[in-house]
Each structure stands twice: as C-alpha cells, then as structure tokens.
Amino acid sequence: MSETVSISTLNGDGRFDCYLARSAGAPRAAVVVIQEIFGVNAGIRRKCDRLAEDGYLALAPDLFCRLTANVELDPDVDSEFKTALELMGRFDQDEGVRDIEAAIRYARNVEGCAKVGVVGYCLGGRLAFMTAARTDADASVGYYAVGIDSLLREKHAIARPLMLHIPTGDHFVGPEAQKAMHEELDDHPKVTLCDYPGLDHGFATEIGRRRDEQGAALADRRTAEFFAEHLG
C-alpha cells in the first residue's frame, strides 16, 4: 500500500511531500529512499515498493520541492535530462540532508520504526554519504554516488555502517575519484565499497536504458543483506 504524506521540515518553517510505501505487516524497519536528479519518479517509487515487499516502511522525500514540487523526469529523454542537471545545479544539498533527517525522524516518531536506514542513487548516493556523516541513520547505502572525493573530509564522522556501490566505468565518476574513495575509505571500519567492473552510472535503475540486469541484481542483493544485518 502506498500514499503521499506531508512531513514538516526540521525547523518547522515548511513542509514537503513524501512517497510512502507500507509493508503488508508490521515493518521490520524503515528506509528513506533518496532520489536521483530526476525527482521522485516512477523508478524511485518502484524502489520504495520493492522495499515494502521486503517488509520495510519505505519513504521517498521530494527533495526538489523548494525548486519545483513533484518533479518526475525521464533520464532517457534528452530535454528532461538537461532539466534535471539544471535542477541539481540549483539544489541546496545541505538543506536536502536536513530534509532527509526530517524523514528519518518522521519514520521514528510518527511511524514508530526504531531503526531507519537510507539508500540513495546518483545525487542521492552523495546525499547518502552526507547523511551517514551528519545524522543518526542506522545504516546507509549509496549507488554510483557522485562527488564523494570532495566529501572525504567528513569520513571521520561516519559512525554507523555505510555501503557504496561503485561502477568502475562510471562516466560521471572517473578513475581518479574512484581511486581517492578507495584510498580514503577502504580501511574505514564502518564503510564497505563494492566495485562493479565495467558497469556505468545508473546500472541499478528500475526503468530505462541504463539498467544492467546482472549488476543490478548483485548490488540489490548486497544491499538487502546489508540492511538485514544492520536494520533487522
């Protein structure tokens, strides 16, 4: 069962919509699903629905709400891809993390979930790293996160488990950035890096040309095992 709920911002000065998918029974935990630059589109909603099928309460906050509410873009359409890049350029990532934290608090305080994880894709993968460093999320996962090499100064603040899925052929995250991630994070006691040789950005998308079935299945299995271990 799915619905749209309204969540208050941390400072109480506004509200934002959040897609919420419920499990058939009492949820084992909650997972906040962090959007790509294409908004809470059909693919992100499907990620939530899959998590609900696995017994989780899944929430996808509308992080672009201050720019344009209810953004739904298709990465396979050139004009919509350009719109997504423009939105990302104007997006306040620090504010986005605060909205993710508000969704975490909603899951705990309103929905009654003791443990809450996060999983993000592309921009959402970057925000998952930031969330791991800046909030009390119980476990975090990032798929093809962009720009992590510029956030490595925050690695000392990661106190709970974080998994990052890294396609080695990512044309948005080059070899030097990937090398920096491994050099700085391979020995971090809370961080697990998973490489996917030859795969490109977006390989685990639910819908569209970017998906690689074998790679997506492997990454999603690792994520499911990671959440089962750390969220219960």
Coordinates of N, CA and C in Angstrom, one line a residue:
M1 N 0.9 -1.2 0.0 CA 0.0 0.0 0.0 C 0.9 1.2 0.0
S2 N 0.5 2.2 -0.8 CA 1.3 3.4 -0.9 C 0.4 4.7 -0.7
E3 N 1.1 5.8 -0.3 CA 0.4 7.0 -0.1 C 1.4 8.2 -0.2
T4 N 0.9 9.4 -0.2 CA 1.8 10.5 -0.1 C 1.5 11.2 1.2
V5 N 2.5 11.4 2.0 CA 2.4 12.1 3.3 C 3.1 13.4 3.3
S6 N 2.7 14.3 4.2 CA 3.3 15.6 4.3 C 4.2 15.6 5.6
I7 N 5.5 16.0 5.4 CA 6.4 16.0 6.5 C 6.9 17.4 6.8
S8 N 7.0 17.8 8.1 CA 7.5 19.1 8.5 C 9.0 19.1 8.3
T9 N 9.5 20.3 7.9 CA 11.0 20.5 7.9 C 11.5 20.5 9.3
L10 N 12.8 20.3 9.5 CA 13.4 20.3 10.8 C 13.1 21.5 11.6
N11 N 13.2 22.7 11.0 CA 13.0 23.9 11.7 C 11.5 24.4 11.8
G12 N 10.6 23.6 11.1 CA 9.2 23.8 11.2 C 8.7 25.0 10.3
D13 N 9.6 25.4 9.4 CA 9.2 26.6 8.6 C 8.4 26.2 7.3
G14 N 8.2 24.9 7.1 CA 7.6 24.4 5.9 C 7.3 23.0 5.9
R15 N 6.8 22.4 4.8 CA 6.5 21.0 4.7 C 6.9 20.5 3.3
F16 N 7.1 19.2 3.2 CA 7.4 18.7 1.9 C 6.6 17.3 1.8
D17 N 6.3 16.9 0.5 CA 5.6 15.7 0.3 C 6.6 14.5 0.3
C18 N 6.1 13.4 0.6 CA 7.0 12.2 0.7 C 6.2 11.0 0.3
Y19 N 6.6 10.3 -0.7 CA 6.0 9.0 -1.2 C 6.3 7.9 -0.1
L20 N 5.3 7.2 0.3 CA 5.5 6.3 1.4 C 4.8 4.9 1.0
A21 N 5.6 3.9 1.0 CA 5.1 2.5 0.7 C 5.2 1.7 2.0
R22 N 4.1 1.0 2.3 CA 3.9 0.2 3.5 C 4.0 -1.2 3.2
S23 N 4.6 -2.0 4.2 CA 4.7 -3.4 4.1 C 3.3 -4.0 4.5
A24 N 3.1 -5.3 4.1 CA 1.8 -5.9 4.4 C 1.6 -6.0 5.9
G25 N 2.6 -6.3 6.7 CA 2.5 -6.4 8.1 C 3.3 -5.3 8.8
A26 N 3.6 -5.5 10.1 CA 4.4 -4.5 10.8 C 5.8 -4.4 10.2
P27 N 6.3 -3.2 9.9 CA 7.6 -3.1 9.2 C 8.7 -3.6 10.1
R28 N 9.7 -4.2 9.5 CA 10.9 -4.6 10.2 C 11.8 -3.4 10.6
A29 N 11.7 -2.4 9.8 CA 12.4 -1.1 10.0 C 12.0 -0.2 8.8
A30 N 12.5 1.0 8.8 CA 12.2 2.0 7.7 C 13.4 2.3 6.9
V31 N 13.2 2.6 5.6 CA 14.3 3.0 4.8 C 13.9 4.3 4.0
V32 N 14.7 5.3 4.1 CA 14.4 6.5 3.3 C 15.2 6.4 2.0
V33 N 14.4 6.5 0.9 CA 15.0 6.3 -0.5 C 15.2 7.7 -1.0
I34 N 16.5 7.9 -1.4 CA 16.9 9.3 -1.8 C 17.0 9.3 -3.3
Q35 N 16.3 10.2 -3.9 CA 16.1 10.4 -5.3 C 17.4 10.6 -6.1
E36 N 17.4 10.3 -7.4 CA 18.4 10.8 -8.3 C 18.0 12.3 -8.7
I37 N 18.7 12.8 -9.6 CA 18.4 14.2 -10.1 C 17.1 14.3 -10.8
F38 N 16.4 13.1 -11.0 CA 15.2 13.1 -11.8 C 13.9 13.1 -11.0
G39 N 14.1 13.4 -9.7 CA 12.9 13.5 -8.8 C 12.4 12.2 -8.3
V40 N 11.3 12.3 -7.6 CA 10.6 11.1 -7.1 C 9.7 10.5 -8.3
N41 N 10.4 9.9 -9.2 CA 9.7 9.4 -10.5 C 9.3 8.0 -10.3
A42 N 8.9 7.4 -11.4 CA 8.4 6.0 -11.3 C 9.4 5.0 -10.8
G43 N 10.7 5.2 -11.2 CA 11.7 4.4 -10.8 C 12.0 4.4 -9.3
I44 N 12.0 5.6 -8.7 CA 12.2 5.8 -7.3 C 11.0 5.2 -6.5
R45 N 9.8 5.4 -7.0 CA 8.7 4.9 -6.3 C 8.7 3.3 -6.4
R46 N 9.2 2.8 -7.5 CA 9.4 1.3 -7.6 C 10.4 0.8 -6.6
K47 N 11.5 1.6 -6.3 CA 12.4 1.2 -5.3 C 11.7 1.1 -3.9
C48 N 10.9 2.1 -3.6 CA 10.1 2.1 -2.4 C 9.2 0.8 -2.3
D49 N 8.5 0.6 -3.4 CA 7.6 -0.6 -3.4 C 8.3 -1.9 -3.2
R50 N 9.5 -2.0 -3.8 CA 10.3 -3.2 -3.6 C 10.7 -3.4 -2.1
L51 N 11.1 -2.3 -1.5 CA 11.5 -2.4 -0.1 C 10.3 -2.7 0.8
A52 N 9.1 -2.2 0.4 CA 7.9 -2.6 1.2 C 7.6 -4.0 1.0
E53 N 7.8 -4.6 -0.2 CA 7.6 -6.0 -0.4 C 8.5 -6.8 0.4
D54 N 9.7 -6.3 0.8 CA 10.7 -7.0 1.6 C 10.4 -6.7 3.1
G55 N 9.3 -6.0 3.4 CA 9.0 -5.9 4.8 C 9.3 -4.5 5.5
Y56 N 9.8 -3.6 4.7 CA 10.2 -2.3 5.2 C 9.1 -1.2 5.0
L57 N 9.1 -0.2 5.8 CA 8.4 1.0 5.5 C 9.4 1.9 4.7
A58 N 9.0 2.3 3.5 CA 9.9 3.0 2.6 C 9.4 4.4 2.3
L59 N 10.2 5.4 2.4 CA 9.8 6.8 2.2 C 10.8 7.5 1.2
A60 N 10.2 8.2 0.3 CA 11.0 8.9 -0.7 C 10.6 10.4 -0.6
P61 N 11.4 11.2 0.1 CA 11.0 12.7 0.2 C 11.3 13.4 -1.1
D62 N 10.4 14.4 -1.4 CA 10.5 15.3 -2.5 C 11.6 16.3 -2.2
L63 N 12.8 16.0 -2.5 CA 13.9 16.9 -2.1 C 14.0 18.2 -3.0
F64 N 13.4 18.2 -4.2 CA 13.5 19.3 -5.1 C 12.2 20.3 -4.8
C65 N 11.5 20.0 -3.7 CA 10.2 20.7 -3.6 C 10.4 22.2 -3.5
R66 N 11.5 22.7 -3.0 CA 11.7 24.2 -3.0 C 12.0 24.8 -4.3
L67 N 12.4 24.0 -5.3 CA 12.7 24.4 -6.6 C 11.5 24.2 -7.5
T68 N 11.0 23.0 -7.6 CA 9.8 22.7 -8.3 C 9.2 21.4 -7.7
A69 N 8.0 21.6 -7.2 CA 7.3 20.4 -6.5 C 7.0 19.3 -7.4
N70 N 7.1 18.1 -6.9 CA 6.7 16.9 -7.6 C 7.4 16.7 -9.0
V71 N 8.7 16.9 -9.0 CA 9.5 16.7 -10.2 C 9.5 15.2 -10.6
E72 N 9.2 14.9 -11.8 CA 9.3 13.5 -12.3 C 9.9 13.6 -13.7
L73 N 11.1 13.2 -13.9 CA 11.8 13.3 -15.1 C 12.3 12.0 -15.6
D74 N 12.5 11.9 -16.9 CA 13.0 10.6 -17.6 C 14.4 10.8 -18.0
P75 N 15.3 10.1 -17.5 CA 16.7 10.3 -17.9 C 17.0 9.9 -19.4
D76 N 16.1 9.1 -20.0 CA 16.3 8.7 -21.4 C 15.8 9.8 -22.4
V77 N 15.2 10.9 -21.9 CA 14.7 11.9 -22.7 C 15.7 13.1 -22.6
D78 N 16.4 13.5 -23.6 CA 17.5 14.5 -23.6 C 17.0 15.8 -22.9
S79 N 15.9 16.3 -23.3 CA 15.4 17.6 -22.7 C 15.2 17.5 -21.2
E80 N 14.7 16.3 -20.8 CA 14.4 16.1 -19.4 C 15.7 15.9 -18.6
F81 N 16.6 15.3 -19.2 CA 18.0 15.1 -18.6 C 18.6 16.5 -18.4
K82 N 18.5 17.4 -19.3 CA 19.0 18.7 -19.2 C 18.3 19.5 -18.1
T83 N 17.0 19.3 -18.0 CA 16.3 19.9 -16.9 C 16.7 19.4 -15.5
A84 N 17.0 18.1 -15.5 CA 17.5 17.5 -14.2 C 18.8 18.1 -13.8
L85 N 19.7 18.3 -14.8 CA 21.0 18.8 -14.5 C 20.9 20.3 -14.0
E86 N 20.0 21.0 -14.6 CA 19.7 22.4 -14.2 C 19.2 22.4 -12.7
L87 N 18.3 21.5 -12.4 CA 17.8 21.5 -11.0 C 18.9 21.1 -10.0
M88 N 19.7 20.2 -10.4 CA 20.8 19.8 -9.5 C 21.7 21.0 -9.2
G89 N 22.0 21.8 -10.3 CA 22.8 22.9 -10.1 C 22.3 23.9 -9.1
R90 N 21.0 24.0 -9.0 CA 20.4 25.0 -8.1 C 20.0 24.4 -6.7
F91 N 20.1 23.1 -6.6 CA 19.7 22.4 -5.4 C 20.7 22.6 -4.2
D92 N 20.1 22.9 -3.0 CA 20.9 23.1 -1.8 C 21.1 21.7 -1.1
Q93 N 22.3 21.1 -1.3 CA 22.5 19.8 -0.8 C 22.4 19.7 0.8
D94 N 22.9 20.7 1.4 CA 22.9 20.7 2.9 C 21.4 20.8 3.4
E95 N 20.6 21.5 2.7 CA 19.2 21.6 3.1 C 18.5 20.2 2.7
G96 N 19.0 19.6 1.7 CA 18.5 18.3 1.3 C 18.7 17.3 2.4
V97 N 19.9 17.3 3.0 CA 20.3 16.4 4.1 C 19.4 16.6 5.3
R98 N 19.1 17.9 5.5 CA 18.2 18.2 6.7 C 16.8 17.7 6.4
D99 N 16.3 17.7 5.1 CA 15.0 17.1 4.8 C 15.1 15.6 5.0
I100 N 16.2 15.0 4.6 CA 16.3 13.5 4.8 C 16.3 13.2 6.3
E101 N 16.9 14.1 7.1 CA 16.9 13.9 8.6 C 15.4 14.0 9.1
A102 N 14.7 15.0 8.5 CA 13.3 15.1 8.9 C 12.5 13.9 8.6
A103 N 12.8 13.2 7.4 CA 12.1 12.0 7.1 C 12.5 10.9 8.0
I104 N 13.8 10.8 8.4 CA 14.2 9.8 9.4 C 13.4 10.0 10.7
R105 N 13.3 11.2 11.1 CA 12.6 11.5 12.4 C 11.1 11.1 12.3
Y106 N 10.5 11.4 11.1 CA 9.1 11.1 10.9 C 9.0 9.5 11.0
A107 N 9.9 8.8 10.4 CA 9.8 7.3 10.4 C 9.9 6.8 11.9
R108 N 10.7 7.5 12.7 CA 10.9 7.0 14.1 C 9.7 7.5 14.9
N109 N 9.4 8.8 14.9 CA 8.5 9.4 15.8 C 7.0 9.3 15.5
V110 N 6.7 9.3 14.2 CA 5.3 9.2 13.7 C 4.9 7.7 13.4
E111 N 5.8 7.1 12.6 CA 5.5 5.7 12.2 C 6.0 4.6 13.2
G112 N 6.8 5.0 14.2 CA 7.2 4.1 15.2 C 8.3 3.1 14.9
C113 N 9.1 3.4 13.9 CA 10.2 2.5 13.5 C 11.4 2.8 14.3
A114 N 11.9 1.8 15.0 CA 13.1 2.0 15.9 C 14.3 2.3 15.1
K115 N 14.5 1.5 14.0 CA 15.7 1.7 13.1 C 15.3 2.2 11.8
V116 N 16.1 3.1 11.3 CA 15.9 3.7 10.0 C 17.2 3.8 9.2
G117 N 17.2 3.2 8.0 CA 18.3 3.3 7.1 C 18.0 4.3 5.9
V118 N 19.0 4.5 5.1 CA 18.8 5.3 3.9 C 19.5 4.6 2.7
V119 N 18.9 4.8 1.5 CA 19.6 4.3 0.3 C 19.3 5.4 -0.8
G120 N 20.4 5.8 -1.5 CA 20.3 6.8 -2.5 C 21.1 6.5 -3.8
Y121 N 20.7 7.2 -4.8 CA 21.2 6.9 -6.2 C 21.7 8.1 -6.8
C122 N 22.9 8.1 -7.4 CA 23.4 9.3 -8.1 C 23.6 10.4 -7.1
L123 N 22.9 11.5 -7.4 CA 22.9 12.6 -6.3 C 22.5 12.0 -5.0
G124 N 21.5 11.1 -5.0 CA 21.1 10.5 -3.8 C 22.1 9.7 -3.1
G125 N 23.1 9.1 -3.9 CA 24.2 8.4 -3.3 C 25.1 9.3 -2.6
R126 N 25.3 10.5 -3.2 CA 26.2 11.5 -2.5 C 25.5 11.9 -1.2
L127 N 24.2 12.2 -1.3 CA 23.4 12.6 -0.1 C 23.4 11.5 1.0
A128 N 23.4 10.2 0.5 CA 23.5 9.1 1.5 C 24.8 9.1 2.3
F129 N 25.9 9.5 1.6 CA 27.2 9.6 2.3 C 27.1 10.8 3.3
M130 N 26.6 11.9 2.8 CA 26.4 13.0 3.7 C 25.5 12.7 4.9
T131 N 24.5 11.9 4.7 CA 23.6 11.5 5.7 C 24.3 10.6 6.7
A132 N 25.1 9.7 6.2 CA 25.9 8.8 7.1 C 26.8 9.6 8.0
A133 N 27.3 10.7 7.5 CA 28.3 11.5 8.3 C 27.6 12.6 9.2
R134 N 26.3 12.9 8.9 CA 25.7 14.1 9.6 C 24.5 13.7 10.4
T135 N 24.0 12.5 10.3 CA 22.8 12.1 11.0 C 23.0 10.8 11.8
D136 N 21.9 10.4 12.5 CA 22.0 9.2 13.2 C 21.3 8.0 12.5
A137 N 21.2 8.1 11.1 CA 20.7 6.9 10.4 C 21.5 5.7 10.8
D138 N 20.7 4.6 10.9 CA 21.3 3.3 11.4 C 22.2 2.6 10.4
A139 N 21.9 2.8 9.1 CA 22.7 2.2 8.0 C 22.4 3.0 6.7
S140 N 23.4 3.2 5.9 CA 23.3 4.0 4.7 C 23.9 3.2 3.5
V141 N 23.3 3.4 2.3 CA 23.8 2.8 1.1 C 23.7 3.8 0.0
G142 N 24.8 3.9 -0.8 CA 24.8 4.8 -1.9 C 25.2 4.1 -3.2
Y143 N 24.4 4.3 -4.2 CA 24.7 3.7 -5.5 C 25.2 4.8 -6.4
Y144 N 26.3 4.5 -7.1 CA 27.0 5.4 -8.0 C 26.9 6.9 -7.6
A145 N 27.4 7.0 -6.3 CA 27.4 8.4 -5.7 C 28.4 9.3 -6.4
V146 N 28.0 10.5 -6.7 CA 28.8 11.5 -7.4 C 29.5 12.4 -6.4
G147 N 30.8 12.7 -6.7 CA 31.5 13.7 -5.9 C 31.9 13.3 -4.5
I148 N 32.0 12.0 -4.2 CA 32.4 11.6 -2.9 C 33.8 12.1 -2.6
D149 N 34.7 12.1 -3.6 CA 36.1 12.6 -3.4 C 36.1 14.0 -2.8
S150 N 35.1 14.8 -3.0 CA 35.1 16.1 -2.4 C 34.5 16.2 -1.0
L151 N 34.1 15.0 -0.5 CA 33.4 14.9 0.8 C 34.2 14.1 1.8
L152 N 35.4 13.6 1.4 CA 36.1 12.7 2.2 C 36.6 13.3 3.5
R153 N 36.6 14.6 3.6 CA 37.0 15.3 4.9 C 36.0 14.9 6.0
E154 N 34.8 14.5 5.6 CA 33.7 14.1 6.6 C 33.8 12.7 7.0
K155 N 34.7 11.9 6.5 CA 34.7 10.5 6.8 C 34.8 10.1 8.2
H156 N 35.5 11.0 9.0 CA 35.7 10.7 10.4 C 34.4 10.7 11.2
A157 N 33.3 11.3 10.6 CA 32.1 11.5 11.3 C 31.1 10.3 11.0
I158 N 31.5 9.4 10.2 CA 30.7 8.2 9.9 C 30.8 7.2 11.0
A159 N 29.8 7.1 11.8 CA 29.8 6.2 13.0 C 29.0 4.9 12.8
R160 N 28.2 4.9 11.8 CA 27.3 3.7 11.5 C 27.6 3.2 10.1
P161 N 27.2 1.9 9.9 CA 27.6 1.3 8.6 C 27.1 2.0 7.3
L162 N 28.0 2.0 6.4 CA 27.8 2.7 5.1 C 28.3 1.7 4.0
M163 N 27.5 1.5 3.0 CA 28.0 0.7 1.8 C 27.8 1.6 0.6
L164 N 28.9 1.6 -0.3 CA 28.9 2.3 -1.5 C 29.1 1.4 -2.7
H165 N 28.2 1.4 -3.7 CA 28.3 0.6 -4.9 C 28.9 1.5 -6.0
I166 N 30.1 1.0 -6.5 CA 30.9 1.8 -7.4 C 31.0 1.1 -8.8
P167 N 30.3 1.6 -9.8 CA 30.6 1.0 -11.2 C 31.9 1.6 -11.7
T168 N 32.8 0.8 -12.1 CA 34.2 1.3 -12.5 C 34.1 2.0 -13.8
G169 N 33.1 1.8 -14.6 CA 33.0 2.5 -15.9 C 32.1 3.8 -15.8
D170 N 31.9 4.3 -14.6 CA 31.0 5.4 -14.4 C 31.6 6.7 -15.1
H171 N 30.9 7.2 -16.1 CA 31.4 8.3 -16.8 C 31.2 9.6 -16.1
F172 N 30.5 9.6 -14.9 CA 30.4 10.8 -14.1 C 31.4 10.8 -12.9
V173 N 31.9 9.6 -12.6 CA 32.9 9.4 -11.5 C 34.1 8.7 -12.1
G174 N 35.1 9.5 -12.4 CA 36.2 8.9 -13.1 C 37.2 8.1 -12.2
P175 N 38.2 7.5 -12.9 CA 39.2 6.7 -12.2 C 39.9 7.4 -11.0
E176 N 40.2 8.7 -11.1 CA 40.9 9.4 -10.0 C 40.0 9.5 -8.8
A177 N 38.7 9.8 -9.1 CA 37.8 9.9 -8.0 C 37.6 8.6 -7.3
Q178 N 37.5 7.5 -8.1 CA 37.3 6.2 -7.5 C 38.5 5.8 -6.7
K179 N 39.7 6.1 -7.2 CA 40.9 5.8 -6.5 C 41.0 6.5 -5.2
A180 N 40.6 7.8 -5.1 CA 40.5 8.5 -3.9 C 39.6 7.9 -2.9
M181 N 38.4 7.5 -3.4 CA 37.5 6.8 -2.5 C 38.1 5.6 -1.8
H182 N 38.7 4.8 -2.6 CA 39.3 3.5 -2.1 C 40.5 3.9 -1.2
E183 N 41.3 4.8 -1.5 CA 42.5 5.1 -0.7 C 42.0 5.7 0.7
E184 N 40.9 6.4 0.7 CA 40.5 7.0 2.0 C 39.5 6.2 2.8
L185 N 38.8 5.3 2.1 CA 37.7 4.6 2.8 C 37.9 3.1 2.9
D186 N 38.8 2.5 2.2 CA 39.0 1.0 2.3 C 39.3 0.5 3.7
D187 N 40.0 1.3 4.5 CA 40.3 0.9 5.8 C 39.4 1.5 6.9
H188 N 38.3 2.1 6.4 CA 37.4 2.7 7.4 C 36.5 1.6 8.0
P189 N 36.5 1.4 9.3 CA 35.8 0.3 9.9 C 34.3 0.2 9.7
K190 N 33.7 1.3 9.3 CA 32.2 1.4 9.1 C 31.8 1.4 7.6
V191 N 32.8 1.4 6.7 CA 32.5 1.6 5.3 C 32.9 0.4 4.5
T192 N 31.9 0.0 3.6 CA 32.2 -1.1 2.6 C 32.0 -0.6 1.2
L193 N 33.0 -0.8 0.4 CA 33.0 -0.4 -1.0 C 32.9 -1.6 -1.9
C194 N 31.9 -1.6 -2.8 CA 31.7 -2.7 -3.8 C 31.9 -2.2 -5.2
D195 N 32.9 -2.8 -5.9 CA 33.1 -2.4 -7.3 C 32.4 -3.3 -8.2
Y196 N 32.0 -2.7 -9.4 CA 31.3 -3.4 -10.4 C 32.0 -3.1 -11.7
P197 N 32.9 -4.0 -12.1 CA 33.8 -3.8 -13.2 C 33.1 -3.6 -14.5
G198 N 33.4 -2.5 -15.2 CA 32.9 -2.1 -16.5 C 31.5 -1.5 -16.5
L199 N 30.8 -1.6 -15.4 CA 29.4 -1.0 -15.4 C 29.5 0.5 -15.3
D200 N 28.4 1.1 -15.8 CA 28.3 2.6 -15.9 C 27.3 3.1 -14.9
H201 N 27.3 4.4 -14.8 CA 26.3 5.2 -13.9 C 24.9 4.8 -14.2
G202 N 24.1 4.6 -13.2 CA 22.7 4.2 -13.3 C 22.4 2.8 -13.6
F203 N 23.4 1.9 -13.4 CA 23.2 0.5 -13.7 C 22.1 -0.2 -13.0
A204 N 21.7 0.3 -11.8 CA 20.7 -0.3 -11.0 C 19.3 0.4 -11.0
T205 N 19.1 1.3 -12.0 CA 17.9 1.9 -12.2 C 16.8 0.9 -12.4
E206 N 15.6 1.2 -12.0 CA 14.4 0.3 -12.2 C 13.9 0.3 -13.6
I207 N 14.0 1.5 -14.2 CA 13.3 1.7 -15.5 C 14.3 2.4 -16.5
G208 N 14.4 2.0 -17.7 CA 15.1 2.7 -18.7 C 16.4 2.0 -19.2
R209 N 17.1 2.7 -20.1 CA 18.2 2.1 -20.9 C 19.4 1.9 -20.0
R210 N 19.6 2.6 -18.9 CA 20.8 2.5 -18.2 C 21.0 1.2 -17.4
R211 N 19.9 0.4 -17.2 CA 19.9 -0.7 -16.3 C 20.7 -1.9 -16.9
D212 N 21.5 -2.5 -16.0 CA 22.2 -3.7 -16.2 C 21.6 -4.8 -15.3
E213 N 20.9 -5.8 -15.9 CA 20.2 -6.7 -15.0 C 21.1 -7.5 -14.0
Q214 N 22.2 -8.0 -14.5 CA 23.1 -8.8 -13.7 C 23.7 -7.9 -12.6
G215 N 24.2 -6.7 -13.0 CA 24.8 -5.8 -12.0 C 23.8 -5.3 -11.0
A216 N 22.6 -5.0 -11.4 CA 21.5 -4.5 -10.5 C 21.2 -5.6 -9.5
A217 N 21.0 -6.8 -10.0 CA 20.6 -7.9 -9.1 C 21.7 -8.1 -8.0
L218 N 23.0 -8.1 -8.4 CA 24.1 -8.3 -7.4 C 24.1 -7.2 -6.4
A219 N 24.0 -5.9 -6.9 CA 24.0 -4.8 -5.9 C 22.8 -4.8 -5.0
D220 N 21.7 -5.1 -5.6 CA 20.5 -5.1 -4.7 C 20.5 -6.2 -3.7
R221 N 21.1 -7.4 -4.1 CA 21.2 -8.5 -3.1 C 22.1 -8.0 -2.0
R222 N 23.2 -7.4 -2.3 CA 24.2 -6.9 -1.3 C 23.5 -5.9 -0.4
T223 N 22.7 -5.0 -1.0 CA 22.0 -4.0 -0.2 C 21.0 -4.7 0.8
A224 N 20.3 -5.7 0.3 CA 19.3 -6.4 1.1 C 20.0 -7.1 2.2
E225 N 21.1 -7.7 2.0 CA 21.8 -8.4 3.1 C 22.4 -7.4 4.1
F226 N 22.8 -6.3 3.6 CA 23.4 -5.2 4.4 C 22.3 -4.7 5.4
F227 N 21.1 -4.4 4.8 CA 20.0 -3.9 5.6 C 19.5 -4.9 6.6
A228 N 19.4 -6.2 6.2 CA 19.0 -7.3 7.1 C 19.9 -7.4 8.3
E229 N 21.2 -7.2 8.0 CA 22.2 -7.2 9.1 C 22.1 -6.1 10.1
H230 N 21.9 -4.9 9.5 CA 22.1 -3.7 10.3 C 20.7 -3.0 10.8
L231 N 19.7 -3.4 10.0 CA 18.3 -2.9 10.4 C 17.4 -3.9 11.0
G232 N 17.7 -5.2 10.8 CA 16.9 -6.3 11.3 C 15.8 -6.7 10.4

